[in-house]
Amino acid sequence: MQVKKTDQYPTKICRSKLENRSKEEIQKLQQDWDKSMANSKQKGTGYENELVKKLIAAGFKGVKRAWGSDGRSLGQASDVDIVADKIKIQAKRRKTIPKWLSLGNCDVVMFREDRGITFVVMTFDDWVRCLKDAP
């Protein structure tokens, strides 16, 4: 079993490092891993539920959160977390976002990969206003 270190997961665990450990130590490591994964899942689910409430409050109809954060439960692709009217949403919550995605004094941040499509970052309220003002 190999695990990458991130801010939400424990340090890397390699199978070779487990060879000299007792069964009890290995079980404890697995329990710690399972607990960290559960906390991450709870954080994501909480954020998705928060977005559902905000979307409903903003006047969207037919807002649904995909069971288990898997869009296939709504007849969508697996990466769809929420459907609001006909808008498919993937929700991501992070401890910090990259500094270059911060709005600063701007209304939006636009970015793209080389030879990719352009994405726009804006506040939730501005996004709702844009959709409501659209014909």
mmCIF file of C-alpha atoms in Angstrom:
data_model
loop_
_atom_site.group_PDB
_atom_site.id
_atom_site.type_symbol
_atom_site.label_atom_id
_atom_site.label_comp_id
_atom_site.label_asym_id
_atom_site.label_seq_id
_atom_site.Cartn_x
_atom_site.Cartn_y
_atom_site.Cartn_z
ATOM 1 C CA MET A 1 0.000 0.000 0.000
ATOM 2 C CA GLN A 2 1.438 3.376 -0.993
ATOM 3 C CA VAL A 3 -0.070 6.677 0.089
ATOM 4 C CA LYS A 4 0.960 10.170 -1.005
ATOM 5 C CA LYS A 5 1.462 12.799 1.666
ATOM 6 C CA THR A 6 -0.916 15.725 1.408
ATOM 7 C CA ASP A 7 -2.234 18.168 3.968
ATOM 8 C CA GLN A 8 -5.226 15.898 4.606
ATOM 9 C CA TYR A 9 -3.586 12.451 4.572
ATOM 10 C CA PRO A 10 -0.934 10.843 6.776
ATOM 11 C CA THR A 11 2.637 10.398 5.671
ATOM 12 C CA LYS A 12 3.593 7.908 2.986
ATOM 13 C CA ILE A 13 3.203 4.257 3.992
ATOM 14 C CA CYS A 14 5.174 1.756 1.922
ATOM 15 C CA ARG A 15 4.683 -1.986 2.047
ATOM 16 C CA SER A 16 8.429 -2.472 2.660
ATOM 17 C CA LYS A 17 8.220 -0.308 5.786
ATOM 18 C CA LEU A 18 5.456 -2.534 7.157
ATOM 19 C CA GLU A 19 7.393 -5.798 6.886
ATOM 20 C CA ASN A 20 9.053 -5.525 10.299
ATOM 21 C CA ARG A 21 5.950 -4.278 12.116
ATOM 22 C CA SER A 22 3.549 -6.301 14.196
ATOM 23 C CA LYS A 23 0.020 -7.029 13.063
ATOM 24 C CA GLU A 24 -1.267 -4.643 15.765
ATOM 25 C CA GLU A 25 0.921 -1.763 14.494
ATOM 26 C CA ILE A 26 -0.266 -2.332 10.926
ATOM 27 C CA GLN A 27 -3.911 -2.380 12.061
ATOM 28 C CA LYS A 28 -3.381 0.883 13.952
ATOM 29 C CA LEU A 29 -1.886 2.509 10.834
ATOM 30 C CA GLN A 30 -4.868 1.292 8.798
ATOM 31 C CA GLN A 31 -7.322 2.645 11.382
ATOM 32 C CA ASP A 32 -5.574 6.034 11.336
ATOM 33 C CA TRP A 33 -5.733 6.031 7.531
ATOM 34 C CA ASP A 34 -9.433 5.096 7.551
ATOM 35 C CA LYS A 35 -10.169 7.866 10.070
ATOM 36 C CA SER A 36 -8.382 10.496 7.962
ATOM 37 C CA MET A 37 -10.310 9.372 4.877
ATOM 38 C CA ALA A 38 -13.621 9.559 6.777
ATOM 39 C CA ASN A 39 -12.849 13.124 7.893
ATOM 40 C CA SER A 40 -12.060 14.105 4.304
ATOM 41 C CA LYS A 41 -15.296 12.535 3.073
ATOM 42 C CA GLN A 42 -17.305 14.323 5.785
ATOM 43 C CA LYS A 43 -15.709 17.641 4.820
ATOM 44 C CA GLY A 44 -16.637 17.146 1.153
ATOM 45 C CA THR A 45 -20.174 16.028 1.926
ATOM 46 C CA GLY A 46 -20.666 18.987 4.257
ATOM 47 C CA TYR A 47 -19.532 21.402 1.552
ATOM 48 C CA GLU A 48 -21.828 19.818 -1.041
ATOM 49 C CA ASN A 49 -24.785 20.149 1.363
ATOM 50 C CA GLU A 50 -23.822 23.776 2.014
ATOM 51 C CA LEU A 51 -23.828 24.475 -1.731
ATOM 52 C CA VAL A 52 -27.219 22.793 -2.176
ATOM 53 C CA LYS A 53 -28.701 25.123 0.460
ATOM 54 C CA LYS A 54 -27.073 28.199 -1.135
ATOM 55 C CA LEU A 55 -28.304 27.231 -4.604
ATOM 56 C CA ILE A 56 -31.866 26.744 -3.352
ATOM 57 C CA ALA A 57 -31.698 30.072 -1.492
ATOM 58 C CA ALA A 58 -30.447 31.718 -4.712
ATOM 59 C CA GLY A 59 -33.596 30.552 -6.502
ATOM 60 C CA PHE A 60 -32.409 27.476 -8.388
ATOM 61 C CA LYS A 61 -35.007 24.760 -8.948
ATOM 62 C CA GLY A 62 -34.428 21.040 -9.079
ATOM 63 C CA VAL A 63 -31.262 21.143 -6.957
ATOM 64 C CA LYS A 64 -30.017 17.631 -6.202
ATOM 65 C CA ARG A 65 -26.869 16.333 -4.556
ATOM 66 C CA ALA A 66 -25.552 13.069 -5.958
ATOM 67 C CA TRP A 67 -25.638 10.213 -3.476
ATOM 68 C CA GLY A 68 -22.088 9.395 -2.400
ATOM 69 C CA SER A 69 -20.779 12.311 -4.499
ATOM 70 C CA ASP A 70 -21.187 10.078 -7.533
ATOM 71 C CA GLY A 71 -23.137 11.643 -10.379
ATOM 72 C CA ARG A 72 -24.090 8.234 -11.723
ATOM 73 C CA SER A 73 -26.772 8.162 -8.995
ATOM 74 C CA LEU A 74 -28.360 11.090 -10.883
ATOM 75 C CA GLY A 75 -27.781 9.604 -14.330
ATOM 76 C CA GLN A 76 -24.734 11.860 -14.880
ATOM 77 C CA ALA A 77 -20.991 11.303 -15.155
ATOM 78 C CA SER A 78 -19.290 10.154 -11.951
ATOM 79 C CA ASP A 79 -17.575 13.517 -11.337
ATOM 80 C CA VAL A 80 -20.876 15.452 -11.052
ATOM 81 C CA ASP A 81 -21.613 16.208 -7.383
ATOM 82 C CA ILE A 82 -24.665 18.494 -7.703
ATOM 83 C CA VAL A 83 -27.224 19.299 -10.381
ATOM 84 C CA ALA A 84 -29.026 22.647 -10.188
ATOM 85 C CA ASP A 85 -31.595 23.102 -12.924
ATOM 86 C CA LYS A 86 -29.476 21.901 -15.870
ATOM 87 C CA ILE A 87 -26.121 22.993 -14.442
ATOM 88 C CA LYS A 88 -23.727 20.207 -13.467
ATOM 89 C CA ILE A 89 -21.454 21.123 -10.546
ATOM 90 C CA GLN A 90 -18.357 19.492 -9.153
ATOM 91 C CA ALA A 91 -17.664 20.761 -5.637
ATOM 92 C CA LYS A 92 -14.112 21.011 -4.306
ATOM 93 C CA ARG A 93 -13.181 22.274 -0.884
ATOM 94 C CA ARG A 94 -9.539 22.814 0.018
ATOM 95 C CA LYS A 95 -7.720 24.023 3.097
ATOM 96 C CA THR A 96 -6.089 26.687 0.918
ATOM 97 C CA ILE A 97 -6.372 27.591 -2.726
ATOM 98 C CA PRO A 98 -3.409 28.645 -4.853
ATOM 99 C CA LYS A 99 -2.601 32.340 -4.454
ATOM 100 C CA TRP A 100 -2.905 32.898 -8.188
ATOM 101 C CA LEU A 101 -6.605 31.928 -7.986
ATOM 102 C CA SER A 102 -7.355 34.644 -5.423
ATOM 103 C CA LEU A 103 -9.437 37.486 -6.808
ATOM 104 C CA GLY A 104 -7.464 40.271 -5.133
ATOM 105 C CA ASN A 105 -8.859 43.548 -6.499
ATOM 106 C CA CYS A 106 -10.425 41.887 -9.560
ATOM 107 C CA ASP A 107 -13.923 40.630 -10.266
ATOM 108 C CA VAL A 108 -12.785 37.401 -11.932
ATOM 109 C CA VAL A 109 -9.662 35.342 -12.563
ATOM 110 C CA MET A 110 -9.353 33.703 -15.982
ATOM 111 C CA PHE A 111 -6.848 30.956 -16.708
ATOM 112 C CA ARG A 112 -6.149 28.085 -19.066
ATOM 113 C CA GLU A 113 -3.660 25.357 -19.789
ATOM 114 C CA ASP A 114 -1.477 25.713 -22.855
ATOM 115 C CA ARG A 115 -3.714 24.880 -25.814
ATOM 116 C CA GLY A 116 -6.618 24.398 -23.358
ATOM 117 C CA ILE A 117 -9.939 26.062 -22.700
ATOM 118 C CA THR A 118 -10.341 29.149 -20.512
ATOM 119 C CA PHE A 119 -11.845 28.866 -17.038
ATOM 120 C CA VAL A 120 -13.277 31.695 -14.943
ATOM 121 C CA VAL A 121 -13.138 32.019 -11.163
ATOM 122 C CA MET A 122 -15.573 34.395 -9.477
ATOM 123 C CA THR A 123 -17.518 34.633 -6.249
ATOM 124 C CA PHE A 124 -20.664 32.557 -5.824
ATOM 125 C CA ASP A 125 -22.809 35.704 -5.596
ATOM 126 C CA ASP A 126 -21.357 37.131 -8.845
ATOM 127 C CA TRP A 127 -21.930 33.794 -10.584
ATOM 128 C CA VAL A 128 -25.590 33.757 -9.479
ATOM 129 C CA ARG A 129 -26.018 37.382 -10.650
ATOM 130 C CA CYS A 130 -24.555 36.507 -14.064
ATOM 131 C CA LEU A 131 -26.976 33.610 -14.497
ATOM 132 C CA LYS A 132 -29.975 35.630 -13.349
ATOM 133 C CA ASP A 133 -29.097 38.504 -15.721
ATOM 134 C CA ALA A 134 -28.682 36.163 -18.689
ATOM 135 C CA PRO A 135 -31.594 36.127 -21.144
#
